[in-house]
Amino acid sequence: RYTTSTTVSVGSVACLYRGAISLPRRKMNTGGTEKLPVTLRGTPAFMQMKEERDLEECCRNCDDSTTDVSTIRIAAWRQLADKLEEIATGLQADLAKGGTEVQYQIVQLNTIEDLMNEVLLDTKLKTRLYDGFIVPATITGGLFEEEGLLNLTDLIDSGDDPLKKDDIFPFYQTLMRFGSEKYDTKYMVPIMGDLTMLIYNKDLFGDIQVPRTWGEYKAAINDLKKAHEGKDIIPSCTTLQYQPRCDYCSLTTNVHAVLSTMTQGAGSKSETGGGIFFVKEDEDQKSATLDPIFDSPFYKTIETLEDMNSGSVALQYDPAEIKSVALQYDPAEIKSQLFNGGKCGMMLASSEGIDFDNNPSFGVDHMPGSELIYNPVNKVVETCTVNTCMGDTVEINKQERLVNRVRFLGHQNFFGGVSRLVERSKQKPTFEFLARVSRVANFAPSNPIRRSQADFLSNADLKSVIENEEFQEVIPMRIPQATDLLEKLGSQTFEFLGTTEGSESGREELGYNLESVYEKQIEQHDGARAAVPLSIFQKKSQGTFQPNESPDNSIPDGLRYSGWALSGIAIICSLYFALWTFKNRNVRVVRASQPSFLIMVCVGVFIMSTSIIPMGFDDVIVSQEGNDIACAVQPWLYSVGFVIAFSALFSKTWRINKIFHNPDKFKRVKVTAKDVLMPFVCLMSANLVVLSMWTYFNPLQWTRKVKGEVDILGLSTPETYGLCTGEDYTLTILFSGLLAAVNITIVLFANVQAYQCRNISMEYSESQWIAIAMVSIIQVWFIGIPLMILVVEDPPAQFVVRTAIVFVTSMSTVLLMFLPKVKYLRDYKQKRAMEEAKRQERSRLAETMTDYSHYASNAASNISVNNSTAEEGDMPQDGAGRSGRQGPKRPSYGLEGIKILGHPGEEDAQVKIIKAQILAAEEEHKALRKRLEELRENIQGVPSNDSKLSGRNSDWAENKSNGNAGDDSNGMGQPSDVHVNDDSLMT
């Protein structure tokens, strides 16, 4: 890829070692001031690599900054170069207008053989000398085996359609593929056609039947000889055509063309392909082998060629002399001088080079066919039947016969390819050049590859043959080593026809020799270590190869239906509880939780649950458009449903949190429309903004991507998986992450609030159930979201995780909000039923007591009134239990909102009061002890007299017994001089 003026570093020169064989005379300059002449065949020591992998690693690490990345090198045959240069100049100018600077360099090779060898060698050695190439189709297999062809499917199928593929004849679209027709993987761009057809001179034919079979071809030769006996007329110019610069191309084309009419009853989709091989099928197609067909159909083919030569310029030839007589044996010269000069009766060739514009007498018809078809089981040729041939019914000798007629492409049809080793930045410009060449060049005006090109054909017969797609197409040999095999076929057949008189034994000997040569070469190729059998390439060339099916990771039907069943359960539950709420809207437990709040939860859960349904869609059951819609609605359904349901939960949690901070102001939790509206609007607005931007800037679309390594040879289909993603994957991650962040943040905030209010005791334990529901949601998200990221390439697992997230969040919300209320109402009704049964039993017993009938009646009435007001009933009446005159009775369902049964704030106030009382008691205790000390000191200062004390005690006792302590008693009811100890004082 380096030109002689390119300067590279010394380390990078080693990469050029890969080009030593193909560039024997090229020299380079090193990056230093000293010029080191590097003759690539004589490699300096620093360029010697120990192993092949060292070279590969070196080339991968080559510094591309030393090369002009805008220069694209195209290898092509010299005869096509002038037109290619003209197209390249025009494309460069067009790209420059768009701001893209690209320089196309056409590398000219003198002969087709040189071209094929150079491109194959560059591909095998991975020197990357060429970014693209225009070569014959016969080397497709070799390029494919060396992994040298870039898959052009995405570029060809792009929206701007630079190739205008719909304009290409289906015949040539087949050549664009190499592999299973089912997967339509394209590697080539058709450039020049080479459709083989029968060209004849109408003036010379007169009333002679134009050949439709090979037998009629032989008869036409004899008829032309008789009709123009003694004239300088050549009945058949399908002769031993030696083609300079492409040895035996025309001869091998004729051999294949004739042979294909006897071996390929279904065209290229037959068991044989290219007319020369039969594929032996095994249970494992990888172990199938190629069986060359050099028996009965080959003998018939050589016999037909002998008949063709019987009307040509000579019967026997010396091969050494033939190659020196270009005028007689070069097909181009034959067409230009013999046929256009009116000397040829007919010939089997491409229409290119025939002067149809100035010779309206020139006619064109499809290539003749065969009445016989090869039976690969019995290895004999048999008469065509409707089951074995797909051809034309013709009348021969007043009998209708089925003839197998095919459309055969010769070995000089050219296609364009892009090297798989080319830098990514060069891939599209290289393809655009080849696409423009295909669309504009029309190298073979009389043998076009496009419908638009066929419109300019002046010869009606030629246009009819080109556009007629009635017969099956047969493509040339495109397996690895095809050029070697064709060369051997052409050289030995050429020598046999030119030097040997036709005989059955001679034809059998030729077939035996060729079969031995082919079998040996096939065995050598297939026996190589890690080699892919040639049979695989043969079937890929035909489009009949069925690669090993890798899993497409579609959602199994059982799993899909299970997920939808879970969605149905959640939907049914939401509908059931919504109806239950409406039915019991006047029941105390429902009014306490507020019916509107509960209905809002049900609506949110319903919408959220429906998101599981589009999650189960993929390309197995839905079209691309349907999958795109399913991808687009999934985040909308889940987000909108979640916001509706969560807003109700959040509003009540927010209200409870207000009570937590202001316990004296609230005795009942009632969520108003304003309470719900504010968080709902905020949450919904945030989600809608993100969802709208996501849908507008990077809408989700369903696409199938390749998982893991791609099998370049296509022996197995790539493992794929489907997912919803936008065109810009970065934006997809950004918007999904932003949406998750918004909702996770608010859920975390709500969980923090629920935790703060955990000690508030509420009627029906409402706050506890809301807290559990929100904790469940955040737990599911924290577990599920990482799992979704881990299994992104596994759609079944992805579907399970996403379904679980939606189902658990939906069901935990709806069940935790409703089941406790359902249970409470059921228990309450059971209790009322039991009490009613007891009341009825008491009434029955009271009626049997005739002596106490009036008393029993009053008692029963009192029991009824007491029972109706003992519990906070289902539907209590106004005025129940009141005395006095009763007004008209009307139902009273109680106030909406949950009662606050206990608040940690209230408990804190009681604790403060007790603490204050304790402190007061302690202060009083200190004062009493201080008083005790003072009394003790006073008492110790009074003198003690036992007798006086004794007398006074007796007097005190007497007075006490008389109920009077006397004047000598102190204020404590004791004598003033009595010694009071601590115990008596404390008492």
mmCIF file of N, CA, C and O in Angstrom, residues 346-382:
data_model
loop_
_atom_site.group_PDB
_atom_site.id
_atom_site.type_symbol
_atom_site.label_atom_id
_atom_site.label_comp_id
_atom_site.label_asym_id
_atom_site.label_seq_id
_atom_site.Cartn_x
_atom_site.Cartn_y
_atom_site.Cartn_z
ATOM 1 N N MET A 346 -22.798 -19.034 -37.248
ATOM 2 C CA MET A 346 -23.246 -18.937 -35.843
ATOM 3 C C MET A 346 -22.050 -19.190 -34.942
ATOM 4 O O MET A 346 -21.029 -19.729 -35.359
ATOM 5 N N MET A 347 -22.226 -18.818 -33.690
ATOM 6 C CA MET A 347 -21.200 -19.104 -32.704
ATOM 7 C C MET A 347 -21.808 -19.027 -31.308
ATOM 8 O O MET A 347 -22.811 -18.347 -31.077
ATOM 9 N N LEU A 348 -21.193 -19.760 -30.401
ATOM 10 C CA LEU A 348 -21.616 -19.784 -28.998
ATOM 11 C C LEU A 348 -20.662 -18.885 -28.239
ATOM 12 O O LEU A 348 -19.500 -19.217 -28.058
ATOM 13 N N ALA A 349 -21.131 -17.704 -27.795
ATOM 14 C CA ALA A 349 -20.239 -16.746 -27.162
ATOM 15 C C ALA A 349 -21.069 -15.663 -26.494
ATOM 16 O O ALA A 349 -22.304 -15.640 -26.568
ATOM 17 N N SER A 350 -20.344 -14.746 -25.870
ATOM 18 C CA SER A 350 -20.978 -13.544 -25.350
ATOM 19 C C SER A 350 -21.290 -12.613 -26.504
ATOM 20 O O SER A 350 -20.619 -12.638 -27.541
ATOM 21 N N SER A 351 -22.307 -11.796 -26.344
ATOM 22 C CA SER A 351 -22.718 -10.891 -27.417
ATOM 23 C C SER A 351 -21.799 -9.688 -27.546
ATOM 24 O O SER A 351 -21.918 -8.924 -28.507
ATOM 25 N N GLU A 352 -20.907 -9.493 -26.578
ATOM 26 C CA GLU A 352 -20.035 -8.335 -26.602
ATOM 27 C C GLU A 352 -19.066 -8.438 -27.790
ATOM 28 O O GLU A 352 -18.459 -9.487 -28.034
ATOM 29 N N GLY A 353 -18.925 -7.349 -28.519
ATOM 30 C CA GLY A 353 -18.046 -7.310 -29.689
ATOM 31 C C GLY A 353 -18.774 -7.520 -30.986
ATOM 32 O O GLY A 353 -18.192 -7.327 -32.061
ATOM 33 N N ILE A 354 -20.031 -7.895 -30.934
ATOM 34 C CA ILE A 354 -20.822 -8.076 -32.162
ATOM 35 C C ILE A 354 -21.459 -6.745 -32.531
ATOM 36 O O ILE A 354 -22.071 -6.078 -31.694
ATOM 37 N N ASP A 355 -21.321 -6.382 -33.805
ATOM 38 C CA ASP A 355 -21.816 -5.078 -34.268
ATOM 39 C C ASP A 355 -23.293 -5.214 -34.650
ATOM 40 O O ASP A 355 -23.647 -5.341 -35.824
ATOM 41 N N PHE A 356 -24.169 -5.147 -33.605
ATOM 42 C CA PHE A 356 -25.603 -5.284 -33.870
ATOM 43 C C PHE A 356 -26.177 -4.020 -34.512
ATOM 44 O O PHE A 356 -27.139 -4.090 -35.276
ATOM 45 N N ASP A 357 -25.582 -2.855 -34.203
ATOM 46 C CA ASP A 357 -26.150 -1.609 -34.697
ATOM 47 C C ASP A 357 -26.077 -1.516 -36.216
ATOM 48 O O ASP A 357 -27.012 -1.032 -36.857
ATOM 49 N N ASN A 358 -24.990 -1.975 -36.792
ATOM 50 C CA ASN A 358 -24.808 -1.856 -38.238
ATOM 51 C C ASN A 358 -25.159 -3.132 -38.989
ATOM 52 O O ASN A 358 -25.046 -3.170 -40.213
ATOM 53 N N ASN A 359 -25.573 -4.140 -38.270
ATOM 54 C CA ASN A 359 -25.915 -5.417 -38.918
ATOM 55 C C ASN A 359 -27.244 -5.921 -38.352
ATOM 56 O O ASN A 359 -27.273 -6.772 -37.458
ATOM 57 N N PRO A 360 -28.355 -5.418 -38.829
ATOM 58 C CA PRO A 360 -29.659 -5.866 -38.322
ATOM 59 C C PRO A 360 -29.951 -7.316 -38.635
ATOM 60 O O PRO A 360 -30.890 -7.892 -38.068
ATOM 61 N N SER A 361 -29.148 -7.916 -39.517
ATOM 62 C CA SER A 361 -29.384 -9.320 -39.854
ATOM 63 C C SER A 361 -28.830 -10.271 -38.798
ATOM 64 O O SER A 361 -29.051 -11.479 -38.879
ATOM 65 N N PHE A 362 -28.094 -9.730 -37.823
ATOM 66 C CA PHE A 362 -27.547 -10.590 -36.766
ATOM 67 C C PHE A 362 -28.665 -10.917 -35.774
ATOM 68 O O PHE A 362 -29.331 -10.014 -35.249
ATOM 69 N N GLY A 363 -28.827 -12.207 -35.519
ATOM 70 C CA GLY A 363 -29.856 -12.652 -34.588
ATOM 71 C C GLY A 363 -29.241 -13.234 -33.320
ATOM 72 O O GLY A 363 -28.080 -13.653 -33.301
ATOM 73 N N VAL A 364 -30.055 -13.268 -32.275
ATOM 74 C CA VAL A 364 -29.611 -13.777 -30.977
ATOM 75 C C VAL A 364 -30.696 -14.680 -30.413
ATOM 76 O O VAL A 364 -31.893 -14.377 -30.522
ATOM 77 N N ASP A 365 -30.274 -15.763 -29.826
ATOM 78 C CA ASP A 365 -31.222 -16.665 -29.167
ATOM 79 C C ASP A 365 -30.542 -17.254 -27.933
ATOM 80 O O ASP A 365 -29.323 -17.137 -27.759
ATOM 81 N N HIS A 366 -31.369 -17.874 -27.093
ATOM 82 C CA HIS A 366 -30.799 -18.535 -25.931
ATOM 83 C C HIS A 366 -29.879 -19.673 -26.355
ATOM 84 O O HIS A 366 -30.027 -20.251 -27.444
ATOM 85 N N MET A 367 -28.975 -19.991 -25.501
ATOM 86 C CA MET A 367 -28.069 -21.096 -25.759
ATOM 87 C C MET A 367 -28.870 -22.394 -25.928
ATOM 88 O O MET A 367 -29.845 -22.627 -25.208
ATOM 89 N N PRO A 368 -28.496 -23.246 -26.898
ATOM 90 C CA PRO A 368 -29.221 -24.513 -27.066
ATOM 91 C C PRO A 368 -29.187 -25.345 -25.795
ATOM 92 O O PRO A 368 -28.334 -25.150 -24.915
ATOM 93 N N GLY A 369 -30.112 -26.285 -25.721
ATOM 94 C CA GLY A 369 -30.210 -27.125 -24.545
ATOM 95 C C GLY A 369 -30.047 -28.593 -24.879
ATOM 96 O O GLY A 369 -29.744 -28.976 -26.010
ATOM 97 N N SER A 370 -30.262 -29.425 -23.863
ATOM 98 C CA SER A 370 -30.058 -30.863 -24.011
ATOM 99 C C SER A 370 -31.355 -31.607 -23.715
ATOM 100 O O SER A 370 -32.101 -31.234 -22.798
ATOM 101 N N GLU A 371 -31.601 -32.666 -24.496
ATOM 102 C CA GLU A 371 -32.749 -33.537 -24.238
ATOM 103 C C GLU A 371 -32.424 -34.567 -23.168
ATOM 104 O O GLU A 371 -33.325 -35.266 -22.702
ATOM 105 N N LEU A 372 -31.150 -34.623 -22.803
ATOM 106 C CA LEU A 372 -30.707 -35.610 -21.822
ATOM 107 C C LEU A 372 -30.277 -34.906 -20.535
ATOM 108 O O LEU A 372 -29.743 -33.800 -20.572
ATOM 109 N N ILE A 373 -30.471 -35.591 -19.413
ATOM 110 C CA ILE A 373 -30.083 -35.045 -18.112
ATOM 111 C C ILE A 373 -29.378 -36.133 -17.318
ATOM 112 O O ILE A 373 -29.715 -37.316 -17.415
ATOM 113 N N TYR A 374 -28.417 -35.713 -16.526
ATOM 114 C CA TYR A 374 -27.583 -36.653 -15.777
ATOM 115 C C TYR A 374 -28.298 -37.129 -14.520
ATOM 116 O O TYR A 374 -28.880 -36.346 -13.767
ATOM 117 N N ASN A 375 -28.250 -38.443 -14.326
ATOM 118 C CA ASN A 375 -28.766 -39.063 -13.100
ATOM 119 C C ASN A 375 -27.570 -39.400 -12.215
ATOM 120 O O ASN A 375 -26.855 -40.367 -12.480
ATOM 121 N N PRO A 376 -27.318 -38.636 -11.151
ATOM 122 C CA PRO A 376 -26.101 -38.853 -10.359
ATOM 123 C C PRO A 376 -26.119 -40.164 -9.582
ATOM 124 O O PRO A 376 -25.066 -40.612 -9.147
ATOM 125 N N VAL A 377 -27.288 -40.754 -9.415
ATOM 126 C CA VAL A 377 -27.354 -42.027 -8.690
ATOM 127 C C VAL A 377 -26.865 -43.159 -9.573
ATOM 128 O O VAL A 377 -25.996 -43.953 -9.196
ATOM 129 N N ASN A 378 -27.407 -43.217 -10.779
ATOM 130 C CA ASN A 378 -27.018 -44.286 -11.709
ATOM 131 C C ASN A 378 -25.821 -43.917 -12.567
ATOM 132 O O ASN A 378 -25.302 -44.753 -13.300
ATOM 133 N N LYS A 379 -25.433 -42.626 -12.511
ATOM 134 C CA LYS A 379 -24.294 -42.122 -13.285
ATOM 135 C C LYS A 379 -24.475 -42.346 -14.782
ATOM 136 O O LYS A 379 -23.556 -42.730 -15.505
ATOM 137 N N VAL A 380 -25.677 -42.079 -15.244
ATOM 138 C CA VAL A 380 -25.987 -42.153 -16.670
ATOM 139 C C VAL A 380 -26.837 -40.946 -17.027
ATOM 140 O O VAL A 380 -27.408 -40.282 -16.160
ATOM 141 N N VAL A 381 -26.909 -40.662 -18.348
ATOM 142 C CA VAL A 381 -27.789 -39.593 -18.821
ATOM 143 C C VAL A 381 -29.107 -40.211 -19.249
ATOM 144 O O VAL A 381 -29.150 -41.291 -19.848
ATOM 145 N N GLU A 382 -30.202 -39.533 -18.909
ATOM 146 C CA GLU A 382 -31.541 -40.029 -19.199
ATOM 147 C C GLU A 382 -32.339 -38.941 -19.896
ATOM 148 O O GLU A 382 -31.980 -37.762 -19.869
#
